[in-house]
XYZ file of C-alpha atoms in Angstrom:
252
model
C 8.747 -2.311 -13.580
C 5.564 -1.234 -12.239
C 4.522 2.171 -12.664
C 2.141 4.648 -11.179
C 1.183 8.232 -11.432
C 1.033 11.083 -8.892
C -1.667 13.683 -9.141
C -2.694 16.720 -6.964
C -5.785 18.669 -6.699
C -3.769 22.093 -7.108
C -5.080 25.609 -7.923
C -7.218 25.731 -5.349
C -7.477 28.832 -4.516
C -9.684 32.192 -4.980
C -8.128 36.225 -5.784
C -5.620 36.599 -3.215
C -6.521 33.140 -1.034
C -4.286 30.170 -1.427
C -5.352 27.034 -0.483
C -2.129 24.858 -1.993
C 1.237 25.380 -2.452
C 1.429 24.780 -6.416
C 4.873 25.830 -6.891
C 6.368 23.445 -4.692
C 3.716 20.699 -5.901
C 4.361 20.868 -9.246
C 7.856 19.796 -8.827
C 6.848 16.560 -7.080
C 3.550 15.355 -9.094
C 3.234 14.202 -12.324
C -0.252 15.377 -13.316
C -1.839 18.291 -12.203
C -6.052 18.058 -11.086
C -6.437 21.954 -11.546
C -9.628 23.760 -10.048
C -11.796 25.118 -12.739
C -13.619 27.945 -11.064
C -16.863 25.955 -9.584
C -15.703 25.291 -6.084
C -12.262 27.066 -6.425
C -10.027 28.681 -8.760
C -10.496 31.658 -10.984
C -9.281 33.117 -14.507
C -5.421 34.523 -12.859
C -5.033 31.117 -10.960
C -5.829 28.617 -14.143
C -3.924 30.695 -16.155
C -0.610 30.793 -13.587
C -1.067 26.713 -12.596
C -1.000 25.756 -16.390
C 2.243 28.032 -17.141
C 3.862 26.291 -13.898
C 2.540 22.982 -14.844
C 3.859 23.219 -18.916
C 7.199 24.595 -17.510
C 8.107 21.401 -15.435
C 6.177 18.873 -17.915
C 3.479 18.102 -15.376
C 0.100 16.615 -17.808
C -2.927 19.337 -17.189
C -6.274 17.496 -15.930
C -9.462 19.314 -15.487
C -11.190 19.001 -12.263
C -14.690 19.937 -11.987
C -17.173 20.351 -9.837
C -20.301 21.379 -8.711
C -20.724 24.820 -8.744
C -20.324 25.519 -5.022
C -17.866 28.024 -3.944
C -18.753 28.598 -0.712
C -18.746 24.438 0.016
C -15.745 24.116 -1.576
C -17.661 21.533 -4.064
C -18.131 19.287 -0.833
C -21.787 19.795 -0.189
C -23.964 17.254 -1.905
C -25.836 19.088 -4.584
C -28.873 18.065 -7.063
C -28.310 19.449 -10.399
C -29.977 18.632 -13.242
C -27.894 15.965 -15.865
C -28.542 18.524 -18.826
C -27.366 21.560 -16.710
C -24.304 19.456 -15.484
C -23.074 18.054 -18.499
C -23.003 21.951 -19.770
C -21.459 22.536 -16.758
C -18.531 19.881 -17.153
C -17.503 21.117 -20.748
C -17.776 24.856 -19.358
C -15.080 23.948 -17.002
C -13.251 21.457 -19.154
C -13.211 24.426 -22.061
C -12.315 27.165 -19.418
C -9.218 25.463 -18.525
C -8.208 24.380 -22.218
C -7.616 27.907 -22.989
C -5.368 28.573 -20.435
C -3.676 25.332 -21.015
C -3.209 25.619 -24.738
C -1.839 29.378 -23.909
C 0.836 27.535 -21.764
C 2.026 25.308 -25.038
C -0.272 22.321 -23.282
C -3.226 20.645 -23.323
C -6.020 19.444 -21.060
C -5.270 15.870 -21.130
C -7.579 14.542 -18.922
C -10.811 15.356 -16.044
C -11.450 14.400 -12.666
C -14.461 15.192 -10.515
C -13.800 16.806 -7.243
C -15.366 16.693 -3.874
C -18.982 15.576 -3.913
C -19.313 14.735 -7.647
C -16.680 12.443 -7.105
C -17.913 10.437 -4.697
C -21.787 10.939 -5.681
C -20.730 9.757 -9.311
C -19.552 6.296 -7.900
C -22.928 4.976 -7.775
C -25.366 7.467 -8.766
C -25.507 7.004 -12.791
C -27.589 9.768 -13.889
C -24.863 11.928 -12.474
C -22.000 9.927 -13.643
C -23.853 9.707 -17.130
C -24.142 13.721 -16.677
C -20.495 14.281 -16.381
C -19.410 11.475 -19.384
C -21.636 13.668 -21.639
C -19.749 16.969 -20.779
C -16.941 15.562 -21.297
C -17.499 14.046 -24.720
C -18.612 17.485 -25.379
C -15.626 18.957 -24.940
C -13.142 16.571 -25.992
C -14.392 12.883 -27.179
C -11.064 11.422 -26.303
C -10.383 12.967 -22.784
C -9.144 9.948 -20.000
C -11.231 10.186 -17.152
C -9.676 9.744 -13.605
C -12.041 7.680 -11.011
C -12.507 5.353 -8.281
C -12.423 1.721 -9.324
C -15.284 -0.038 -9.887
C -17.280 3.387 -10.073
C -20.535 4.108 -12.358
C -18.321 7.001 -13.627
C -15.375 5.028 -14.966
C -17.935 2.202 -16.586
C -20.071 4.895 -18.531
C -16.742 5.909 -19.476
C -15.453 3.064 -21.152
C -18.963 2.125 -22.934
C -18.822 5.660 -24.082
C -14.912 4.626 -25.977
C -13.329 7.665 -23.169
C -10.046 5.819 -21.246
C -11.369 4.871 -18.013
C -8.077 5.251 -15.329
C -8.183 4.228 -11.669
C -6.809 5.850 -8.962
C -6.131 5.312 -5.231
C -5.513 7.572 -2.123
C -2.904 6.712 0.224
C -4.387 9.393 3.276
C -8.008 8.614 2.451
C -9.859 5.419 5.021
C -11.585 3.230 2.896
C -14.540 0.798 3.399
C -14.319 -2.843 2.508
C -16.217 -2.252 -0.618
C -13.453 -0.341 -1.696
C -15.253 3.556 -1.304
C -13.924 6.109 0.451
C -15.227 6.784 4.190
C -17.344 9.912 3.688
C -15.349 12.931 5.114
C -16.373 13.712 8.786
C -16.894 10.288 9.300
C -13.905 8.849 12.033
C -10.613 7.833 10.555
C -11.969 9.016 7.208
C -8.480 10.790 6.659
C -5.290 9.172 7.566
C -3.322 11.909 9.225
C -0.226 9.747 10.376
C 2.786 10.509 7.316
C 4.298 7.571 8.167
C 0.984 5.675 7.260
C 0.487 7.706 3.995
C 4.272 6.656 2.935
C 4.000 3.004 3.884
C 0.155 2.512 2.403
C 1.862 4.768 -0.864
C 4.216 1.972 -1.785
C 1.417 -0.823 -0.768
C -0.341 0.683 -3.320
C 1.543 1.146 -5.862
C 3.345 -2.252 -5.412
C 0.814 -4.656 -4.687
C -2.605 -2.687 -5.673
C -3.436 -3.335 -1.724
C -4.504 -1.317 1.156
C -5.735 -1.885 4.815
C -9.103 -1.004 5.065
C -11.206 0.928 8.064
C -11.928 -2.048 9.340
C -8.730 -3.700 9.257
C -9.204 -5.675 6.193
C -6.907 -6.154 3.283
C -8.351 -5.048 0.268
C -7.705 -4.308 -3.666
C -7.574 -1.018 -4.602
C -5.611 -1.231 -8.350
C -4.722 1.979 -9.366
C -2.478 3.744 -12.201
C -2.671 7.390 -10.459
C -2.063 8.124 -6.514
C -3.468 11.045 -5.082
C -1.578 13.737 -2.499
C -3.890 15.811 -1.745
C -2.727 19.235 -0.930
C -4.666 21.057 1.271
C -3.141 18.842 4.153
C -0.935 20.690 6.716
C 2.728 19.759 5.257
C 1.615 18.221 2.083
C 5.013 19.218 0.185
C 7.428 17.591 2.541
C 4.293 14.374 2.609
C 4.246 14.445 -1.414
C 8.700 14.287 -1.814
C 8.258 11.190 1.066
C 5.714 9.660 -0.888
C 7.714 10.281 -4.354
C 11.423 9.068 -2.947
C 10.207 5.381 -1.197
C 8.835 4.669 -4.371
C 11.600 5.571 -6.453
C 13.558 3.475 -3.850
C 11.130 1.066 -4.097
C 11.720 0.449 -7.797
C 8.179 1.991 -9.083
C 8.500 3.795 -11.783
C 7.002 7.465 -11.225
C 5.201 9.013 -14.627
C 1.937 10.669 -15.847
C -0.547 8.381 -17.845
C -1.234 10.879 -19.963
């Protein structure tokens, strides 16, 4: 049976500002990308997203960023690879306590925004982040594009590389995503999301910008959920490919 993960960029929010709807999240997902305090997030919100996440068995991942609050971590930024390797393990350590305090454990990191996509070909950066997270936790999975520099520094470094996929995302024919702002860069249609979901997770294939087929093998799907109706999207997504015979669970 084949089976796939669902993960969620979820605590994204700031003091009394809420950007997801964890609660409801959590009960749908499988892993949890939780905001460590660079481009959202705070002490009260890590803290609260672990104890949710440990409660309903949802596998902690750290997702860090550059340290842009007011850019949400989606502004391309030039830091320094010694400053953001530090920076990684900051975040990666930040959220372990909180985790740990929940009976869990950070079990994995994800870059968000643009250190995710900047780390697909740039491999100073992608070298940057590998090093912060050996520093933290030598053997910490590492969530990432396919084919990226990230998840090939990764492996040489002995961390578990794992690929993911995103069913509302456009892609190019190279198998990136289209840069946001760009046209079509984010599939708004549910319908589409469900159906390219289960293409996905079935046959590791997805229709590209341009109308291509293309492979995209994954082991984790992401909902993102800072989408208007992302709950309702994310229990769609989860029940066609239960129906579907895919086997929903966390890789880590």
């Amino acid at each position: 049976m084949t089976a796939i993960d669902l993960n969620a960029d979820l605590g994204e929010g700031f003091g009394r500002w809420r950007l997801t709807d964890d609660e409801q999240l959590l009960s749908v997902v499988t892993s949890a990308n939780v905001a460590c305090g660079f481009h959202a997030g705070d002490a009260a919100t890590m803290r609260r997203v672990c104890e949710l996440a440990a409660a309903r068995g949802v596998t902690i991942g750290a997702q860090v960023s550059y340290r842009d609050l007011a850019g949400f971590g989606r502004r391309a930024m030039d830091v320094p690879p010694s400053e953001l390797a530090a920076e990684t393990a900051y975040q990666i350590g930040a959220l372990e306590v909180f985790a740990r305090a929940a009976g869990a454990r950070v079990a994995y990191v994800k870059p968000h925004g643009a250190l995710y996509n900047r780390v697909v070909r740039d491999e100073e950066q992608a070298r940057a982040v590998i090093e912060g997270v050996r520093l933290a936790d030598a053997t910490l999975p590492v969530l990432g594009l396919p084919g990226s520099r990230l998840l090939e520094l990764a492996g040489q470094a002995g961390l578990p590389a794992v690929t993911e996929a995103f069913a509302d995302r456009a892609y190019t024919d190279e198998g990136t995503l289209v840069p946001r702002g760009g046209d079509g860069a984010v599939v708004t249609d549910p319908d589409a999301v469900v159906e390219r979901s289960e293409s996905l997770a079935r046959s590791g294939e997805v229709t590209a910008h341009s109308g291509r087929r293309i492979r995209v093998r994954a082991r984790s799907l992401c909902l993102h959920g800072d989408t208007p109706g992302a709950v309702d999207l994310a229990r769609r997504v989860r029940e066609r490919l239960v129906a579907a015979g895919v086997r929903v669970e966390a890789f880590a």
